[in-house]
Tab-separated table of C-alpha atoms in Angstrom:
chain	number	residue	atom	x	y	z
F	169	UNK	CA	0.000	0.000	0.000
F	170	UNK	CA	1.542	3.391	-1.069
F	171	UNK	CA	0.733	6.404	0.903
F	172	UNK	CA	1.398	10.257	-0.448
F	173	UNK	CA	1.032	13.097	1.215
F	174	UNK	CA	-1.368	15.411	0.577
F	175	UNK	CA	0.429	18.319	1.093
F	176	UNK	CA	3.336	17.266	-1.486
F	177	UNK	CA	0.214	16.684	-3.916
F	178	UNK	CA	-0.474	20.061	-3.835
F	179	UNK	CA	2.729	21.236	-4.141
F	180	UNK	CA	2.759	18.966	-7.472
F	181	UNK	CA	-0.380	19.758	-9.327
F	182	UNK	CA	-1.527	23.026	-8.062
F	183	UNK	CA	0.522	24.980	-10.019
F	184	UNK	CA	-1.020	23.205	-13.605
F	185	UNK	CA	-4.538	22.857	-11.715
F	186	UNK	CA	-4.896	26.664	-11.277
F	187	UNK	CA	-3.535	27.638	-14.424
F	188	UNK	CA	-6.539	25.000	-15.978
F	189	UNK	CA	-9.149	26.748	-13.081
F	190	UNK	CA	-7.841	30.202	-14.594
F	191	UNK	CA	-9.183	29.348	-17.912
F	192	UNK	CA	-12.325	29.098	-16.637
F	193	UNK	CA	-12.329	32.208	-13.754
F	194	UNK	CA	-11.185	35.057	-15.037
F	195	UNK	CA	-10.141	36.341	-11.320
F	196	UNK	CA	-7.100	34.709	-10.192
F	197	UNK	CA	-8.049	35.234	-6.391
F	198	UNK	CA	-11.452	33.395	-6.540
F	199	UNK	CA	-9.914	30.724	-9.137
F	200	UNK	CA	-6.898	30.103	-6.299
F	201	UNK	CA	-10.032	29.906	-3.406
F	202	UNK	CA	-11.907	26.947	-5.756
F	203	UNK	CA	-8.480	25.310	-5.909
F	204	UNK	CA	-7.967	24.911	-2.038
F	205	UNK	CA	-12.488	23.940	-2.083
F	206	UNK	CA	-11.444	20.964	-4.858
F	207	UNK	CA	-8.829	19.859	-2.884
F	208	UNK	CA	-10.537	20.023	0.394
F	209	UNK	CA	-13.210	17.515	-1.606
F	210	UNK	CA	-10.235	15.803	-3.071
F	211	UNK	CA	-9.703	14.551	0.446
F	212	UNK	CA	-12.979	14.052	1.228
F	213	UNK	CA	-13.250	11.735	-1.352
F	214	UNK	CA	-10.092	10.390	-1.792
F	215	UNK	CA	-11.504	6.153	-1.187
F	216	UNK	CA	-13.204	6.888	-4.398
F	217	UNK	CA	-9.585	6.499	-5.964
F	218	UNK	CA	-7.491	3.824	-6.122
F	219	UNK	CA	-4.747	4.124	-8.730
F	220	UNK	CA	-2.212	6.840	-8.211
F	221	UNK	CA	-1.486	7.368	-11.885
F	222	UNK	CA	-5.117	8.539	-12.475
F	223	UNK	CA	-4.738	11.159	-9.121
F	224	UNK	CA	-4.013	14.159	-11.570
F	225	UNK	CA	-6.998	13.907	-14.402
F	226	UNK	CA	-9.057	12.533	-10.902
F	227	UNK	CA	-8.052	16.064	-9.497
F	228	UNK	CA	-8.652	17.750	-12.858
F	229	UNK	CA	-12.079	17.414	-13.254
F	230	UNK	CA	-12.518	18.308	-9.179
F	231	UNK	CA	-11.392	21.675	-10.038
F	232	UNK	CA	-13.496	21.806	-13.469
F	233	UNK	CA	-16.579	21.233	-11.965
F	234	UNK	CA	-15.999	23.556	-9.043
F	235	UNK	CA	-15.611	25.698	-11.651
F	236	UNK	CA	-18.473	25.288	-13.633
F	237	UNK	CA	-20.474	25.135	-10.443
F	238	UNK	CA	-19.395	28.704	-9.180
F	239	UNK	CA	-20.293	29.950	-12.454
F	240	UNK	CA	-23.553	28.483	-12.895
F	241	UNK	CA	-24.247	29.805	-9.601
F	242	UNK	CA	-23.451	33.519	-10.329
F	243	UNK	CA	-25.311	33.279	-13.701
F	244	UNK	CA	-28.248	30.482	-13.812
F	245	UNK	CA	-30.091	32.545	-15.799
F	246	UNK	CA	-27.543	32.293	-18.463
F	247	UNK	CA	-27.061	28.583	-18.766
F	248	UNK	CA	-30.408	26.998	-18.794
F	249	UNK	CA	-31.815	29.599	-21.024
F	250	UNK	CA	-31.970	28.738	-24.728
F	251	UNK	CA	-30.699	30.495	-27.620
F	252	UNK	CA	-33.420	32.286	-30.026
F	253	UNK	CA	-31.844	30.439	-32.742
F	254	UNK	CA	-30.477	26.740	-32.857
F	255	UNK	CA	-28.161	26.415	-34.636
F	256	UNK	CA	-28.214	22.222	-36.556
F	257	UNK	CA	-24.765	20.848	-37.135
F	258	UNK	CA	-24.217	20.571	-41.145
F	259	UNK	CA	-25.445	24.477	-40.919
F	260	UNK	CA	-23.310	24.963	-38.208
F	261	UNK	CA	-20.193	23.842	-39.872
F	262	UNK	CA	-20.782	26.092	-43.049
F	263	UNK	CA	-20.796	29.045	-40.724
F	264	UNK	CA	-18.244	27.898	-39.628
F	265	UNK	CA	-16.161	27.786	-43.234
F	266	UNK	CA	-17.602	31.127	-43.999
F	267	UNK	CA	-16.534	32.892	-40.963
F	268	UNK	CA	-12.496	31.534	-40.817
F	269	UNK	CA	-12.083	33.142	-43.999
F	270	UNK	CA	-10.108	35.790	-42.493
F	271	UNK	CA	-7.743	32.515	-41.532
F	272	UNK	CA	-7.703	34.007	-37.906
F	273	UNK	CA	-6.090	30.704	-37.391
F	274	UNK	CA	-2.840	31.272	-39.838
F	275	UNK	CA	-1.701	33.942	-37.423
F	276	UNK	CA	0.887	32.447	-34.609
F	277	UNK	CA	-0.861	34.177	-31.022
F	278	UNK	CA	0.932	34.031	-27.693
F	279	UNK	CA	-0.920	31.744	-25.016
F	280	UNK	CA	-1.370	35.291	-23.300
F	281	UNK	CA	-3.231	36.539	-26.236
F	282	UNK	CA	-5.734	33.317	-26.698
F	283	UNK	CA	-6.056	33.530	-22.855
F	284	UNK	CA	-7.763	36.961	-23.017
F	285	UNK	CA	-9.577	36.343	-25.785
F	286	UNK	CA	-11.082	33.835	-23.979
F	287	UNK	CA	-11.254	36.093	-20.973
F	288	UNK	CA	-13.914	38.488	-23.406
F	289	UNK	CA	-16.029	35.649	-23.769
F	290	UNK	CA	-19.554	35.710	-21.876
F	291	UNK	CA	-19.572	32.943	-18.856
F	292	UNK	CA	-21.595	30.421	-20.492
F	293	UNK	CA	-19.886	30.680	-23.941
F	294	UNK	CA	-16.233	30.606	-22.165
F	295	UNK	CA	-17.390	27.490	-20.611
F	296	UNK	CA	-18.534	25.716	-23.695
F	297	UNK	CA	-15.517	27.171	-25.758
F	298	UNK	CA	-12.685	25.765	-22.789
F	299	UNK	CA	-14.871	22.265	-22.577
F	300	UNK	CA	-14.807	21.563	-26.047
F	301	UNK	CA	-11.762	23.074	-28.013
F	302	UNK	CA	-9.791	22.430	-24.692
F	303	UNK	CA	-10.528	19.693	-22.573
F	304	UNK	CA	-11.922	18.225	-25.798
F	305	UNK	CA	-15.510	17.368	-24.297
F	306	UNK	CA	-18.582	16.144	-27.205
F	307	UNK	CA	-21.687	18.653	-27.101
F	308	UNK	CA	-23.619	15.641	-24.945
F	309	UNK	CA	-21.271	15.947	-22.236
F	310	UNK	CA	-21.062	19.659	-22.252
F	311	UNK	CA	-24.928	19.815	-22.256
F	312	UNK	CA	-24.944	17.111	-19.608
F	313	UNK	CA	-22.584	19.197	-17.405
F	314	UNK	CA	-24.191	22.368	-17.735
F	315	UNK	CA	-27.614	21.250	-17.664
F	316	UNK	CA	-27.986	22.675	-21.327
F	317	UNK	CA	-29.323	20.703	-24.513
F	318	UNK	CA	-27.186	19.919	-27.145
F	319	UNK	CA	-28.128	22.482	-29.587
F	320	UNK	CA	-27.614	25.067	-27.264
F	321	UNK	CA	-24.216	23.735	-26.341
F	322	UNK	CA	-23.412	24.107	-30.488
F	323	UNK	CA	-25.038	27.456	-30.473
F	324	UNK	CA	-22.740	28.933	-27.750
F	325	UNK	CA	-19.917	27.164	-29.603
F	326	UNK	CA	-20.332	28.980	-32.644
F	327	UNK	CA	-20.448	32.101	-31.056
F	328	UNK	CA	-17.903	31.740	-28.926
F	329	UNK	CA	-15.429	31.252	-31.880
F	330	UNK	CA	-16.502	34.575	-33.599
F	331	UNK	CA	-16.026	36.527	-30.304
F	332	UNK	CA	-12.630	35.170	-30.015
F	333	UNK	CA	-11.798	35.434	-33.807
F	334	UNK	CA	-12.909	39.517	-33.928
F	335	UNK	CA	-11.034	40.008	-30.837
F	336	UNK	CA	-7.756	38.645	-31.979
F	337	UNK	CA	-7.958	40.067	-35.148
F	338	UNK	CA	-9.104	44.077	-33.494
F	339	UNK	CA	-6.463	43.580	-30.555
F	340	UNK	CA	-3.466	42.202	-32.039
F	341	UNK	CA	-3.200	41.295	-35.854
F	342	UNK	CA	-0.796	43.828	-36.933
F	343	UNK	CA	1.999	43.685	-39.766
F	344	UNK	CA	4.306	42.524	-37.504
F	345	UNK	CA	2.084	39.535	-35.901
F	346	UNK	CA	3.710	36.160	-36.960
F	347	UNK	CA	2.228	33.702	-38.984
F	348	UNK	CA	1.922	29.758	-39.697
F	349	UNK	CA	1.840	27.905	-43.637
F	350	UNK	CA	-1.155	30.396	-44.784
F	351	UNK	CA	-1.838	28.128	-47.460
F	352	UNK	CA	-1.703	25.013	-45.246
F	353	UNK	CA	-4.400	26.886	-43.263
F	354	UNK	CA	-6.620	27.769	-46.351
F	355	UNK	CA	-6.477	24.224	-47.465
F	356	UNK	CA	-7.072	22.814	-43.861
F	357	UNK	CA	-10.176	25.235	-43.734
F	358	UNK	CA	-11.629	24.611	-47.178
F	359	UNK	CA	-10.969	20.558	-46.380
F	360	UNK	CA	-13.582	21.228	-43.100
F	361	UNK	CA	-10.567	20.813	-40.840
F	362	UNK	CA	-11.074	24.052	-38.834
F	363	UNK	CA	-12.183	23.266	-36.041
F	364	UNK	CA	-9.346	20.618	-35.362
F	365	UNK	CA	-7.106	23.181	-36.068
F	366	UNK	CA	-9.022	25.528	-33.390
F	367	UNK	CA	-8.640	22.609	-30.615
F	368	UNK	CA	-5.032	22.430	-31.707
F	369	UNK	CA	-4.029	25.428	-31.563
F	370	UNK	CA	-5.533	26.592	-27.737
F	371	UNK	CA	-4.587	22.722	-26.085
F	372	UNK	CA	-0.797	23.522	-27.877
F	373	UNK	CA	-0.557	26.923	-26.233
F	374	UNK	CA	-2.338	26.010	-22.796
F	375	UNK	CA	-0.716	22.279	-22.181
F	376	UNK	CA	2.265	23.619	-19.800
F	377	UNK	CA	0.145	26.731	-18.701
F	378	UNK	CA	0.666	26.749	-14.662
F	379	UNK	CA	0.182	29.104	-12.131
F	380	UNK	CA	1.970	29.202	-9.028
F	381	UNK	CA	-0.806	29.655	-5.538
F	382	UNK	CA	0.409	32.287	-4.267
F	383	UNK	CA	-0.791	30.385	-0.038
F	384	UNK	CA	0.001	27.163	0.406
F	385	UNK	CA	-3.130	24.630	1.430
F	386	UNK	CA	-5.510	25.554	4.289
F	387	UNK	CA	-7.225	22.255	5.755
F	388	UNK	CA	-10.016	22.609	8.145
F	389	UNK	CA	-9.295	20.619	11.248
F	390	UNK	CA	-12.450	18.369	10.649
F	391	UNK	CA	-10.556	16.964	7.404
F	392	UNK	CA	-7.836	14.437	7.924
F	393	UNK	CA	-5.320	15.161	6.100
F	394	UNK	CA	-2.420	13.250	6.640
F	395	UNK	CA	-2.068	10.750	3.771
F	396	UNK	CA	-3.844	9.089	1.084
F	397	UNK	CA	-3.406	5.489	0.064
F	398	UNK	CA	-3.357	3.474	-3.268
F	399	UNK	CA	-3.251	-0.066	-4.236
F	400	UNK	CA	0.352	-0.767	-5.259
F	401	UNK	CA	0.899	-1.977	-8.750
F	402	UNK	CA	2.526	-5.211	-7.043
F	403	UNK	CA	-0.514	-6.273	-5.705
F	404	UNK	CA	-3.126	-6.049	-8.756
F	405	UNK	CA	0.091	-8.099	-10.594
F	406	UNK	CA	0.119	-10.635	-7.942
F	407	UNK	CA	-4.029	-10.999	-8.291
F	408	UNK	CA	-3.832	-11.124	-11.957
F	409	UNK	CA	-0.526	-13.668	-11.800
F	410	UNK	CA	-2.698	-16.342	-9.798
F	411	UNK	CA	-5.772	-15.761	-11.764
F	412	UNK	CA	-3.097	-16.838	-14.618
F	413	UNK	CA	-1.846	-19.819	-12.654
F	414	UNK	CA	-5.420	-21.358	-11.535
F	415	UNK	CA	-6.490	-21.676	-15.428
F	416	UNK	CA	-3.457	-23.398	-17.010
F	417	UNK	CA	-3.931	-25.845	-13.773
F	418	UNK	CA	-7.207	-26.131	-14.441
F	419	UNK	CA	-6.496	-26.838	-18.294
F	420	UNK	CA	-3.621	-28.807	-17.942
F	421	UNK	CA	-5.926	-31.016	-15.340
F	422	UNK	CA	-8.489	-31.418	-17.833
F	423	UNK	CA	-6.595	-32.532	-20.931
F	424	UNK	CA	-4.615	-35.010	-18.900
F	425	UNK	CA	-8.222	-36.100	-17.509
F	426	UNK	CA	-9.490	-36.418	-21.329
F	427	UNK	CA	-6.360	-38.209	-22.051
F	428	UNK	CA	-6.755	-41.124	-19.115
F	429	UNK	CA	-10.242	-41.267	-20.538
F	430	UNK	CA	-9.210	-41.574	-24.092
F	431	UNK	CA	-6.968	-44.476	-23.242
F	432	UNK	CA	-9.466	-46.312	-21.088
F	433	UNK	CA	-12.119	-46.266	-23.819
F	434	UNK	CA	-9.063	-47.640	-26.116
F	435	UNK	CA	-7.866	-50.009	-24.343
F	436	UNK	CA	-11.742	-51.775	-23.720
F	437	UNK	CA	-12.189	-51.505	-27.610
F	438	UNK	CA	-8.453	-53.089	-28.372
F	439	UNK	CA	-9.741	-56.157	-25.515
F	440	UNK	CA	-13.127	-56.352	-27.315
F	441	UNK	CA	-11.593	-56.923	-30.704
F	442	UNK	CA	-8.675	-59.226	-29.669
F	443	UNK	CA	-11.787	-61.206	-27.653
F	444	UNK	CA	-13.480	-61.161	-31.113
F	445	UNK	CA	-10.880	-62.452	-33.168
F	446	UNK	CA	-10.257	-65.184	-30.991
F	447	UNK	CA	-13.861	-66.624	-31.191
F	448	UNK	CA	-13.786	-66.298	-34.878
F	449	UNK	CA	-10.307	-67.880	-35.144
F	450	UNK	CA	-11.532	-70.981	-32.669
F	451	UNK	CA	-14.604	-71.432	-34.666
F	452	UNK	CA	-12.604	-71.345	-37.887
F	453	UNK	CA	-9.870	-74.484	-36.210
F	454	UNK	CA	-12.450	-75.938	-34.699
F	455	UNK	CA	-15.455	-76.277	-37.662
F	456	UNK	CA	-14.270	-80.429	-37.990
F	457	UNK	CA	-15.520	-80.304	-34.197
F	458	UNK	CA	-19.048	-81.803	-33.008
F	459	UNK	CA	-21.477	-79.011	-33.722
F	460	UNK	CA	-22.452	-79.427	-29.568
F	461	UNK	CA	-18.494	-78.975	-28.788
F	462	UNK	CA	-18.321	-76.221	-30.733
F	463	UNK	CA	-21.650	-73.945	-29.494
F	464	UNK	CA	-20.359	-75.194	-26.047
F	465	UNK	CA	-16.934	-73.156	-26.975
F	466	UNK	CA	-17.916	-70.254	-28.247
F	467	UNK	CA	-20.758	-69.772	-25.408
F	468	UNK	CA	-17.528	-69.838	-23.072
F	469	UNK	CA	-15.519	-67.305	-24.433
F	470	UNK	CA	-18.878	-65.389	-25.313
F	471	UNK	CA	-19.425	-65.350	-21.425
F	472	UNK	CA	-16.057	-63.516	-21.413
F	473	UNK	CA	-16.583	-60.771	-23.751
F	474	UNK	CA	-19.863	-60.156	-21.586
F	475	UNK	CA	-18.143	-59.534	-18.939
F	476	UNK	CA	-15.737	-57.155	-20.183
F	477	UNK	CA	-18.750	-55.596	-21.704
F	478	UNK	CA	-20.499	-55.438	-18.280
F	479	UNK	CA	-17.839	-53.958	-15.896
F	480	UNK	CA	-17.387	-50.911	-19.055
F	481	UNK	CA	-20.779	-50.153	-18.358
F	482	UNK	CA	-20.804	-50.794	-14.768
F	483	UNK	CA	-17.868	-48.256	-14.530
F	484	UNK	CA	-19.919	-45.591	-17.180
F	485	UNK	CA	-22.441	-45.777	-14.784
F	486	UNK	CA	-20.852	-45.287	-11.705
F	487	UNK	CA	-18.875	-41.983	-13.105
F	488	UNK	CA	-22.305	-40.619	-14.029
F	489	UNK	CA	-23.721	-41.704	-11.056
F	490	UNK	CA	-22.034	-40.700	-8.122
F	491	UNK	CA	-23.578	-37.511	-6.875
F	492	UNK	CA	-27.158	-39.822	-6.932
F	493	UNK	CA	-28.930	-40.998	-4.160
F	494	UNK	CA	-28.011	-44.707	-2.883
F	495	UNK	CA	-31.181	-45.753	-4.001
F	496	UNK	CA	-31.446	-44.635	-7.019
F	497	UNK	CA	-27.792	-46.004	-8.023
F	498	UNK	CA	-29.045	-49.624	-6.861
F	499	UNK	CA	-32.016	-49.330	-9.416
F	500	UNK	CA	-29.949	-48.054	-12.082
F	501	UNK	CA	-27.194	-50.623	-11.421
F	502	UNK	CA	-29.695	-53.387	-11.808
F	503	UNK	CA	-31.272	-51.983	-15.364
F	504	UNK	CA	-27.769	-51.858	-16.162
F	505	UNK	CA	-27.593	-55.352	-15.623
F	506	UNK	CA	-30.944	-56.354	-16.722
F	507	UNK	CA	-30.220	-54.999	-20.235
F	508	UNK	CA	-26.570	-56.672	-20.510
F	509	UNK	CA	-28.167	-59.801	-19.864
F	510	UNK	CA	-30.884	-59.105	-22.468
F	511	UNK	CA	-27.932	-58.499	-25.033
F	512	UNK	CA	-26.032	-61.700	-23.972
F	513	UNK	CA	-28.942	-63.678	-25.328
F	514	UNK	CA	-28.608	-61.624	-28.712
F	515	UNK	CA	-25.078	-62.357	-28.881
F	516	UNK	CA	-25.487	-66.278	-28.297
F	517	UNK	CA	-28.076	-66.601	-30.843
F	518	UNK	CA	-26.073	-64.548	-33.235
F	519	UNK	CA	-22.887	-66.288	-32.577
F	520	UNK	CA	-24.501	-69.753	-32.824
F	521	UNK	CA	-26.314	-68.654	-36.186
F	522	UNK	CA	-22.701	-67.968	-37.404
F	523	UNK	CA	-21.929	-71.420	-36.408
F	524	UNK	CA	-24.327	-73.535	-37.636
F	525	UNK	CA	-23.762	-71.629	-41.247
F	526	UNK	CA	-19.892	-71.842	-40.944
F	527	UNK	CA	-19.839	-75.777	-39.956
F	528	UNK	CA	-18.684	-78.445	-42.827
F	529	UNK	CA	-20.799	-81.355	-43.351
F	530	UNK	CA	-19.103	-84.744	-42.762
């Protein structure tokens, strides 16, 4: 069992865990304040986790939905209105052609730029815009997280990328702005590809954004907060390792069961042949015999190859049987027997047919 401390946790992630709560709060002070509330409920929580190389995206979406919470709760209103207009997809993605014309998206913009374009955005559309160009969400689990539908989610979308298009190109597209492969742009556009190239371009610029807290974690006394513990790689390889070792015993046990079985069942057919030819080859050296020495003969070694015959089905029987009552084994044990003795008879009168047809005449 590993054990961190929570302390060094923060000292880890919070820098890169503000910077992704900053994208979402424009104020730094209240964006630092829902940092120390997710981890708080980090702690809380923390039995809900159990492998430590899932703690950061675990802590991630904490702070993203203590995000989107404060927000929703300074502007309901906002978020479970509707727009006037929704907006369908194919329609959506033509307006969406039509208005990176300007190839907004050829120009090379510091993170600091994209962040306060961003920063202009309305709540609601800054929400939708960070969800789904940056954290990469689908409009169904935007809409499910802001308790929007999904047209909505694609209407706010839509404008959100013309706000932040104007205000790039007002605030800081000037002859000396840097800029990518224009015509690799145009053709990416024209191709439909512009709104990978939008989620490119803002998770590129934002992946190492981090801000340093400027206070170090408050916990309240009624939290403990001394470590948290995960289940050590060793032991979920030690778990699968035996679930590994029970099924190749457990195969290896039941083709070397077949096998035993496979032999028995050839060695009773190898005695019931060699039993066979030995009647024929008797009634064969013996046809010059007395027809009465000769039946007498062959009902001998005919006995014989009844028997053999018997104890194969008395052991099928008793394999199938076991798990049976007492009673019921003693009445199936006697059919058993009942019908062997039925096809002894067939066997003599068979036999002795054969005998009377192979026998010379004197």
């Amino acid at each position: 069992m590993h054990k961190t401390n929570w302390q060094k946790i923060y000292l880890d992630y919070s820098p890169k865990l503000l910077g992704i709560c900053r994208r979402y709060v424009a104020d730094l002070q209240t964006a630092e304040d829902l940092l120390q509330d997710s981890f708080i409920l980090a702690m809380q929580k923390s039995h809900q986790l159990k492998d430590e190389k899932a703690l950061f995206g675990w802590l991630k979406t904490i702070v993203v939905n203590s995000a989107l919470q404060h927000l929703r709760s300074n502007s309901k209103e906002i978020f479970v209105s509707t727009e006037i207009s929704e907006i369908p997809e194919q329609l959506t993605e033509m307006n969406n052609s039509s208005t990176e014309k300007n190839h907004v998206l050829a120009y090379d913009f510091t993170r600091e730029e994209l962040l306060k374009s961003i920063d202009s955005l309305p709540l609601h559309h800054r929400s939708v815009f960070n969800l789904y160009f940056i954290e990469n969400n689908s409009h169904q689990e935007i809409a499910k997280l802001l308790g929007i539908n999904v047209n909505t989610s694609k209407s706010h979308l839509l404008r959100a990328k013309k706000s932040v298009q104007n205000y790039l190109l007002n605030n800081f597209v000037t002859q000396d702005t840097p800029k990518n492969n224009k015509k690799v742009t145009q053709l990416l556009v024209f191709l439909g590809f512009g709104s990978l190239m939008w989620a490119q371009t803002f998770q590129s610029k934002f992946a190492d954004f981090k801000i340093t807290p400027s206070k170090n974690l408050s916990i309240p006394n009624n939290v403990s907060s001394t470590t948290v513990s995960f289940s050590g790689p060793g032991k979920n390889l030690l778990k699968k390792l035996i679930i590994t070792a029970t099924l190749f015993i457990t195969l290896i046990i039941s083709i070397v069961a077949f096998e035993e079985n496979k032999s028995f069942k050839q060695g009773i057919s190898l005695a019931e042949s060699t039993m066979k030819n030995e009647i024929e080859n008797n009634v064969n050296k013996n046809s010059t015999e007395p027809k009465s020495e000769v039946i007498k003969k062959t009902d001998i070694q005919n006995e014989e190859l009844n028997k053999i015959d018997l104890n194969r089905k008395t052991e099928n029987q008793e394999n199938i049987s076991r798990p049976i009552l007492t009673k019921e084994k003693k009445l199936h044990s006697k059919d058993s027997v009942d019908n062997a003795l039925k096809k002894v008879i067939i066997i003599k009168k068979i036999i002795q047919r054969d005998t009377i047809f192979i026998e010379r005449p004197n």
